PDB file of C-alpha atoms in Angstrom:
ATOM      1  CA  GLU A   1      74.624 102.455  88.655  1.00 95.00           C
ATOM      2  CA  VAL A   2      77.292 104.895  89.788  1.00 96.00           C
ATOM      3  CA  GLN A   3      79.421 106.158  86.904  1.00 98.00           C
ATOM      4  CA  LEU A   4      82.409 108.477  86.999  1.00 98.00           C
ATOM      5  CA  VAL A   5      84.003 109.437  83.697  1.00 98.00           C
ATOM      6  CA  GLU A   6      87.200 111.500  83.613  1.00 98.00           C
ATOM      7  CA  SER A   7      88.459 113.536  80.691  1.00 98.00           C
ATOM      8  CA  GLY A   8      91.013 116.211  79.911  1.00 98.00           C
ATOM      9  CA  GLY A   9      94.280 114.342  80.266  1.00 97.00           C
ATOM     10  CA  GLY A  10      97.125 114.638  77.807  1.00 97.00           C
ATOM     11  CA  LEU A  11     100.712 115.687  77.217  1.00 97.00           C
ATOM     12  CA  VAL A  12     101.785 119.015  78.692  1.00 98.00           C
ATOM     13  CA  GLN A  13     105.142 120.708  79.055  1.00 98.00           C
ATOM     14  CA  PRO A  14     106.696 121.350  82.469  1.00 98.00           C
ATOM     15  CA  GLY A  15     105.279 124.582  83.868  1.00 98.00           C
ATOM     16  CA  GLY A  16     102.106 124.185  81.846  1.00 98.00           C
ATOM     17  CA  SER A  17      98.485 123.835  82.891  1.00 98.00           C
ATOM     18  CA  LEU A  18      95.710 121.314  82.420  1.00 98.00           C
ATOM     19  CA  ARG A  19      92.129 121.015  83.608  1.00 98.00           C
ATOM     20  CA  LEU A  20      90.641 117.613  84.290  1.00 98.00           C
ATOM     21  CA  SER A  21      86.913 116.942  84.438  1.00 98.00           C
ATOM     22  CA  CYS A  22      84.832 114.128  85.893  1.00 98.00           C
ATOM     23  CA  ALA A  23      81.216 113.585  84.866  1.00 98.00           C
ATOM     24  CA  ALA A  24      79.165 111.815  87.527  1.00 98.00           C
ATOM     25  CA  SER A  25      75.887 109.936  87.152  1.00 98.00           C
ATOM     26  CA  GLY A  26      73.787 107.330  88.905  1.00 97.00           C
ATOM     27  CA  PHE A  27      73.783 109.008  92.332  1.00 96.00           C
ATOM     28  CA  THR A  28      72.976 112.322  94.013  1.00 96.00           C
ATOM     29  CA  PHE A  29      76.277 114.036  93.266  1.00 96.00           C
ATOM     30  CA  SER A  30      75.570 117.037  95.482  1.00 96.00           C
ATOM     31  CA  SER A  31      75.399 114.798  98.576  1.00 95.00           C
ATOM     32  CA  TYR A  32      78.945 113.442  98.449  1.00 95.00           C
ATOM     33  CA  TRP A  33      82.479 114.552  99.087  1.00 96.00           C
ATOM     34  CA  MET A  34      84.570 113.848  95.987  1.00 97.00           C
ATOM     35  CA  SER A  35      88.275 113.272  95.436  1.00 97.00           C
ATOM     36  CA  TRP A  36      91.069 113.102  92.934  1.00 98.00           C
ATOM     37  CA  VAL A  37      93.538 110.235  93.401  1.00 98.00           C
ATOM     38  CA  ARG A  38      96.530 109.682  91.148  1.00 98.00           C
ATOM     39  CA  GLN A  39      98.712 106.729  90.307  1.00 97.00           C
ATOM     40  CA  SER A  40     102.206 106.835  88.907  1.00 93.00           C
ATOM     41  CA  PRO A  41     104.601 103.914  88.439  1.00 77.00           C
ATOM     42  CA  GLY A  42     107.109 105.337  90.897  1.00 66.00           C
ATOM     43  CA  LYS A  43     104.764 106.359  93.717  1.00 70.00           C
ATOM     44  CA  GLY A  44     101.773 104.047  93.564  1.00 87.00           C
ATOM     45  CA  LEU A  45      98.398 105.441  94.614  1.00 96.00           C
ATOM     46  CA  GLU A  46      98.376 108.960  96.029  1.00 96.00           C
ATOM     47  CA  TRP A  47      95.421 110.993  97.251  1.00 97.00           C
ATOM     48  CA  VAL A  48      95.521 114.464  95.678  1.00 97.00           C
ATOM     49  CA  ALA A  49      92.519 116.490  96.819  1.00 97.00           C
ATOM     50  CA  ASN A  50      89.038 116.390  98.350  1.00 95.00           C
ATOM     51  CA  ILE A  51      86.070 118.724  98.051  1.00 96.00           C
ATOM     52  CA  LYS A  52      83.023 118.857 100.295  1.00 96.00           C
ATOM     53  CA  SER A  53      79.583 118.068  98.924  1.00 95.00           C
ATOM     54  CA  ASP A  54      78.593 121.746  98.710  1.00 95.00           C
ATOM     55  CA  GLY A  55      82.016 122.916  97.585  1.00 96.00           C
ATOM     56  CA  SER A  56      82.636 124.885 100.784  1.00 96.00           C
ATOM     57  CA  GLU A  57      85.761 122.995 101.871  1.00 95.00           C
ATOM     58  CA  GLU A  58      88.820 121.771  99.991  1.00 96.00           C
ATOM     59  CA  GLN A  59      91.770 119.656 101.116  1.00 95.00           C
ATOM     60  CA  TYR A  60      95.054 119.000  99.310  1.00 97.00           C
ATOM     61  CA  VAL A  61      98.139 116.870  99.639  1.00 96.00           C
ATOM     62  CA  ASP A  62     101.142 119.090 100.407  1.00 96.00           C
ATOM     63  CA  SER A  63     102.858 118.410  97.082  1.00 96.00           C
ATOM     64  CA  VAL A  64     100.091 120.116  95.065  1.00 98.00           C
ATOM     65  CA  LYS A  65      99.075 122.936  97.415  1.00 98.00           C
ATOM     66  CA  GLY A  66      99.174 126.275  95.636  1.00 97.00           C
ATOM     67  CA  ARG A  67      99.327 124.597  92.213  1.00 98.00           C
ATOM     68  CA  PHE A  68      96.118 122.518  91.976  1.00 98.00           C
ATOM     69  CA  THR A  69      92.560 123.669  92.593  1.00 98.00           C
ATOM     70  CA  ILE A  70      89.672 121.258  92.996  1.00 98.00           C
ATOM     71  CA  SER A  71      86.149 122.479  92.229  1.00 98.00           C
ATOM     72  CA  ARG A  72      82.710 121.166  91.403  1.00 98.00           C
ATOM     73  CA  ASP A  73      79.495 122.150  89.649  1.00 98.00           C
ATOM     74  CA  ASN A  74      76.634 120.365  91.386  1.00 98.00           C
ATOM     75  CA  ALA A  75      74.129 121.614  88.822  1.00 98.00           C
ATOM     76  CA  LYS A  76      76.080 119.771  86.127  1.00 98.00           C
ATOM     77  CA  ASN A  77      77.158 116.788  88.270  1.00 98.00           C
ATOM     78  CA  SER A  78      80.773 117.540  87.501  1.00 98.00           C
ATOM     79  CA  LEU A  79      84.087 117.568  89.356  1.00 98.00           C
ATOM     80  CA  PHE A  80      87.182 119.412  88.189  1.00 98.00           C
ATOM     81  CA  VAL A  81      90.813 119.921  89.021  1.00 98.00           C
ATOM     82  CA  GLN A  82      92.809 122.813  87.606  1.00 98.00           C
ATOM     83  CA  MET A  83      96.481 121.882  87.547  1.00 98.00           C
ATOM     84  CA  ASN A  84      99.033 124.683  87.132  1.00 98.00           C
ATOM     85  CA  SER A  85     102.838 124.795  87.220  1.00 98.00           C
ATOM     86  CA  LEU A  86     102.938 121.125  86.305  1.00 98.00           C
ATOM     87  CA  ARG A  87     106.071 119.123  87.042  1.00 97.00           C
ATOM     88  CA  ALA A  88     107.410 115.842  85.728  1.00 95.00           C
ATOM     89  CA  GLU A  89     106.476 114.216  89.030  1.00 94.00           C
ATOM     90  CA  ASP A  90     102.808 115.042  88.402  1.00 96.00           C
ATOM     91  CA  THR A  91     102.807 112.501  85.580  1.00 97.00           C
ATOM     92  CA  ALA A  92     100.188 109.909  86.502  1.00 97.00           C
ATOM     93  CA  VAL A  93      96.779 108.476  85.816  1.00 97.00           C
ATOM     94  CA  TYR A  94      94.277 110.699  87.607  1.00 98.00           C
ATOM     95  CA  TYR A  95      91.154 109.084  89.033  1.00 98.00           C
ATOM     96  CA  CYS A  96      87.971 110.736  90.201  1.00 98.00           C
ATOM     97  CA  ALA A  97      86.591 108.943  93.262  1.00 98.00           C
ATOM     98  CA  ARG A  98      83.598 109.186  95.592  1.00 97.00           C
ATOM     99  CA  ILE A  99      83.804 109.274  99.393  1.00 96.00           C
ATOM    100  CA  PRO A 100      80.734 107.696 101.015  1.00 91.00           C
ATOM    101  CA  ILE A 101      81.422 109.153 104.487  1.00 81.00           C
ATOM    102  CA  PRO A 102      79.612 112.428 105.368  1.00 79.00           C
ATOM    103  CA  SER A 103      82.652 113.796 107.230  1.00 77.00           C
ATOM    104  CA  GLY A 104      84.832 113.518 104.149  1.00 74.00           C
ATOM    105  CA  SER A 105      87.362 111.356 105.953  1.00 78.00           C
ATOM    106  CA  GLY A 106      86.812 108.065 104.286  1.00 85.00           C
ATOM    107  CA  HIS A 107      87.552 105.365 101.820  1.00 94.00           C
ATOM    108  CA  PHE A 108      86.723 105.587  98.119  1.00 96.00           C
ATOM    109  CA  ASP A 109      83.759 103.450  97.126  1.00 96.00           C
ATOM    110  CA  ASN A 110      83.552 104.267  93.417  1.00 97.00           C
ATOM    111  CA  TRP A 111      86.275 105.214  90.940  1.00 98.00           C
ATOM    112  CA  GLY A 112      86.356 106.436  87.367  1.00 98.00           C
ATOM    113  CA  GLN A 113      88.465 104.759  84.706  1.00 97.00           C
ATOM    114  CA  GLY A 114      91.159 107.423  84.955  1.00 97.00           C
ATOM    115  CA  THR A 115      92.779 109.911  82.600  1.00 97.00           C
ATOM    116  CA  LEU A 116      96.511 110.007  81.879  1.00 96.00           C
ATOM    117  CA  VAL A 117      98.500 113.184  82.411  1.00 97.00           C
ATOM    118  CA  THR A 118     102.036 113.241  81.059  1.00 97.00           C
ATOM    119  CA  VAL A 119     104.301 116.170  81.894  1.00 97.00           C
ATOM    120  CA  SER A 120     107.279 116.193  79.563  1.00 96.00           C
ATOM    121  CA  SER A 121     109.146 118.462  77.183  1.00 95.00           C
TER     122      SER A 121
ATOM    123  CA  GLU B   1     101.953 111.157 107.453  1.00 93.00           C
ATOM    124  CA  ILE B   2     101.036 107.531 108.139  1.00 95.00           C
ATOM    125  CA  VAL B   3     103.190 105.082 106.177  1.00 96.00           C
ATOM    126  CA  LEU B   4     101.622 101.752 105.241  1.00 97.00           C
ATOM    127  CA  THR B   5     103.864  98.774 104.531  1.00 98.00           C
ATOM    128  CA  GLN B   6     102.465  95.750 102.707  1.00 98.00           C
ATOM    129  CA  SER B   7     103.930  92.271 102.636  1.00 95.00           C
ATOM    130  CA  PRO B   8     104.817  90.254 100.803  1.00 96.00           C
ATOM    131  CA  GLY B   9     105.493  92.298  97.693  1.00 95.00           C
ATOM    132  CA  THR B  10     104.465  89.374  95.521  1.00 97.00           C
ATOM    133  CA  LEU B  11     102.505  86.263  96.453  1.00 97.00           C
ATOM    134  CA  SER B  12     102.620  83.347  93.995  1.00 97.00           C
ATOM    135  CA  LEU B  13      99.770  80.919  94.536  1.00 96.00           C
ATOM    136  CA  SER B  14      97.549  78.494  92.649  1.00 96.00           C
ATOM    137  CA  PRO B  15      93.789  78.746  92.166  1.00 96.00           C
ATOM    138  CA  GLY B  16      91.988  77.263  95.144  1.00 96.00           C
ATOM    139  CA  GLU B  17      94.736  78.202  97.604  1.00 97.00           C
ATOM    140  CA  ARG B  18      94.387  80.625 100.499  1.00 97.00           C
ATOM    141  CA  ALA B  19      96.008  84.068 100.259  1.00 98.00           C
ATOM    142  CA  THR B  20      97.030  86.082 103.314  1.00 98.00           C
ATOM    143  CA  LEU B  21      98.117  89.675 102.728  1.00 98.00           C
ATOM    144  CA  SER B  22      99.526  91.944 105.412  1.00 98.00           C
ATOM    145  CA  CYS B  23      99.324  95.711 105.900  1.00 97.00           C
ATOM    146  CA  ARG B  24     101.256  97.405 108.702  1.00 97.00           C
ATOM    147  CA  ALA B  25     100.833 101.057 109.706  1.00 96.00           C
ATOM    148  CA  SER B  26     103.575 103.305 111.065  1.00 96.00           C
ATOM    149  CA  GLN B  27     101.298 104.190 113.985  1.00 94.00           C
ATOM    150  CA  SER B  28      98.074 102.866 115.411  1.00 94.00           C
ATOM    151  CA  ILE B  29      94.916 103.569 113.437  1.00 93.00           C
ATOM    152  CA  SER B  30      91.301 102.935 114.292  1.00 81.00           C
ATOM    153  CA  THR B  31      89.820  99.821 112.743  1.00 72.00           C
ATOM    154  CA  SER B  32      87.085 102.023 111.352  1.00 77.00           C
ATOM    155  CA  TYR B  33      89.543 103.670 109.017  1.00 93.00           C
ATOM    156  CA  LEU B  34      91.301 100.905 107.067  1.00 95.00           C
ATOM    157  CA  ALA B  35      90.277  99.825 103.554  1.00 97.00           C
ATOM    158  CA  TRP B  36      91.453  97.293 100.981  1.00 98.00           C
ATOM    159  CA  TYR B  37      91.262  97.620  97.195  1.00 98.00           C
ATOM    160  CA  GLN B  38      91.819  95.267  94.285  1.00 98.00           C
ATOM    161  CA  GLN B  39      93.311  96.523  91.032  1.00 95.00           C
ATOM    162  CA  LYS B  40      93.578  94.546  87.817  1.00 95.00           C
ATOM    163  CA  ARG B  41      95.859  95.593  84.966  1.00 91.00           C
ATOM    164  CA  GLY B  42      94.502  98.583  83.091  1.00 91.00           C
ATOM    165  CA  GLN B  43      91.600  99.077  85.498  1.00 94.00           C
ATOM    166  CA  ALA B  44      90.773 101.414  88.341  1.00 96.00           C
ATOM    167  CA  PRO B  45      91.027 100.167  91.930  1.00 97.00           C
ATOM    168  CA  ARG B  46      87.895  98.495  93.285  1.00 98.00           C
ATOM    169  CA  LEU B  47      86.870  98.747  96.920  1.00 98.00           C
ATOM    170  CA  LEU B  48      86.825  95.349  98.651  1.00 98.00           C
ATOM    171  CA  ILE B  49      86.812  96.062 102.383  1.00 97.00           C
ATOM    172  CA  HIS B  50      86.265  99.142 104.549  1.00 95.00           C
ATOM    173  CA  GLY B  51      86.287  99.563 108.306  1.00 93.00           C
ATOM    174  CA  ALA B  52      88.978  96.855 108.330  1.00 94.00           C
ATOM    175  CA  SER B  53      86.429  94.032 108.029  1.00 95.00           C
ATOM    176  CA  THR B  54      83.244  95.173 106.241  1.00 95.00           C
ATOM    177  CA  ARG B  55      82.881  93.868 102.710  1.00 97.00           C
ATOM    178  CA  ALA B  56      81.807  96.401 100.108  1.00 96.00           C
ATOM    179  CA  THR B  57      78.639  95.851  98.127  1.00 94.00           C
ATOM    180  CA  GLY B  58      78.881  92.864  95.795  1.00 95.00           C
ATOM    181  CA  ILE B  59      82.178  91.534  97.145  1.00 97.00           C
ATOM    182  CA  PRO B  60      82.201  87.731  97.543  1.00 97.00           C
ATOM    183  CA  ASP B  61      82.533  86.300 101.034  1.00 96.00           C
ATOM    184  CA  ARG B  62      85.816  84.581 100.184  1.00 97.00           C
ATOM    185  CA  PHE B  63      87.334  88.028 100.869  1.00 98.00           C
ATOM    186  CA  SER B  64      87.703  88.907 104.545  1.00 97.00           C
ATOM    187  CA  GLY B  65      89.552  91.573 106.482  1.00 97.00           C
ATOM    188  CA  SER B  66      90.813  91.602 110.055  1.00 95.00           C
ATOM    189  CA  GLY B  67      93.240  93.318 112.365  1.00 94.00           C
ATOM    190  CA  SER B  68      93.621  96.298 114.658  1.00 92.00           C
ATOM    191  CA  GLY B  69      96.119  98.873 115.848  1.00 93.00           C
ATOM    192  CA  THR B  70      98.995  98.696 113.387  1.00 94.00           C
ATOM    193  CA  ASP B  71      98.511  95.239 111.855  1.00 96.00           C
ATOM    194  CA  PHE B  72      95.811  94.355 109.363  1.00 96.00           C
ATOM    195  CA  THR B  73      95.201  91.344 107.130  1.00 97.00           C
ATOM    196  CA  LEU B  74      93.263  90.637 103.958  1.00 98.00           C
ATOM    197  CA  THR B  75      92.461  86.966 103.447  1.00 98.00           C
ATOM    198  CA  ILE B  76      91.161  85.363 100.278  1.00 98.00           C
ATOM    199  CA  SER B  77      89.934  81.955 101.383  1.00 97.00           C
ATOM    200  CA  ARG B  78      90.090  80.173  98.008  1.00 97.00           C
ATOM    201  CA  LEU B  79      91.611  81.973  95.058  1.00 97.00           C
ATOM    202  CA  GLU B  80      89.513  82.179  91.937  1.00 97.00           C
ATOM    203  CA  PRO B  81      91.130  82.937  88.538  1.00 95.00           C
ATOM    204  CA  GLU B  82      89.728  86.484  88.634  1.00 96.00           C
ATOM    205  CA  ASP B  83      91.412  87.201  91.994  1.00 97.00           C
ATOM    206  CA  PHE B  84      94.926  87.419  90.571  1.00 96.00           C
ATOM    207  CA  ALA B  85      95.592  91.139  90.823  1.00 96.00           C
ATOM    208  CA  VAL B  86      97.290  93.798  92.950  1.00 95.00           C
ATOM    209  CA  TYR B  87      95.850  94.607  96.376  1.00 97.00           C
ATOM    210  CA  TYR B  88      96.286  97.900  98.229  1.00 98.00           C
ATOM    211  CA  CYS B  89      95.464  98.924 101.766  1.00 98.00           C
ATOM    212  CA  GLN B  90      94.520 102.505 102.649  1.00 97.00           C
ATOM    213  CA  GLN B  91      94.154 104.368 105.937  1.00 96.00           C
ATOM    214  CA  TYR B  92      91.854 107.321 106.423  1.00 93.00           C
ATOM    215  CA  HIS B  93      92.228 107.872 110.162  1.00 92.00           C
ATOM    216  CA  TYR B  94      94.809 110.618 109.674  1.00 91.00           C
ATOM    217  CA  SER B  95      95.118 113.250 107.014  1.00 89.00           C
ATOM    218  CA  PRO B  96      96.384 112.843 104.392  1.00 93.00           C
ATOM    219  CA  PRO B  97      94.819 109.503 103.540  1.00 95.00           C
ATOM    220  CA  THR B  98      97.589 107.172 102.414  1.00 96.00           C
ATOM    221  CA  PHE B  99      97.934 103.900 100.532  1.00 97.00           C
ATOM    222  CA  GLY B 100     100.316 100.999 100.865  1.00 97.00           C
ATOM    223  CA  PRO B 101     102.606 100.050  97.948  1.00 96.00           C
ATOM    224  CA  GLY B 102     100.546  96.990  97.104  1.00 96.00           C
ATOM    225  CA  THR B 103     100.844  93.201  97.076  1.00 97.00           C
ATOM    226  CA  LYS B 104     100.713  91.442  93.737  1.00 96.00           C
ATOM    227  CA  VAL B 105      98.991  88.055  93.795  1.00 97.00           C
ATOM    228  CA  ASP B 106     100.068  86.116  90.752  1.00 95.00           C
ATOM    229  CA  ILE B 107      99.557  82.615  89.435  1.00 93.00           C
ATOM    230  CA  LYS B 108     102.137  80.060  90.498  1.00 91.00           C
TER     231      LYS B 108
END
């Protein structure tokens, strides 16, 4: 059974940093593109970033470019996102999700339960 | 960026009724690149349909997807109590992948 478990969320001040983690199990993690998708009450679901199966390619939504960095450790079956210069509009539940398409351009077939990030002073 | 519009915003129906949800894209997308998700309160989205009409693993056949170009439809043939939820469409033909705002199906 595919399992994705996020952690690392919390309350952070504007301008602060946070690192989210996602522990994967039940599938060959190193074979899949992975993503972060977030959900806030005001903006619904929003794709944030993708990373290729071997970590050699990253993609970001414009609003987080230069501030967020997605990474992975295939030896530890783990996905990460380092979030810097956080803004109030980054407040959301962050989901880790798997892309089943080898090209990386695909739907999300498995999701974690999410971790809440709140950016507020 | 492709904008997806979903209608109606809320659909009030009774168990056993048929639900028809619409998703319209701001420009034409390939049928291979349209997905539907179900989200219940406090839970993560769950993939229902990909490629516009292919049910994901374990999804009951009362869920069906159709459409092409800019207009896509999710149909739930007979609503079960567990189907009352929010439904989102998503396109992945163009980068960035984008989601619609959702249609809430609630109990009448």
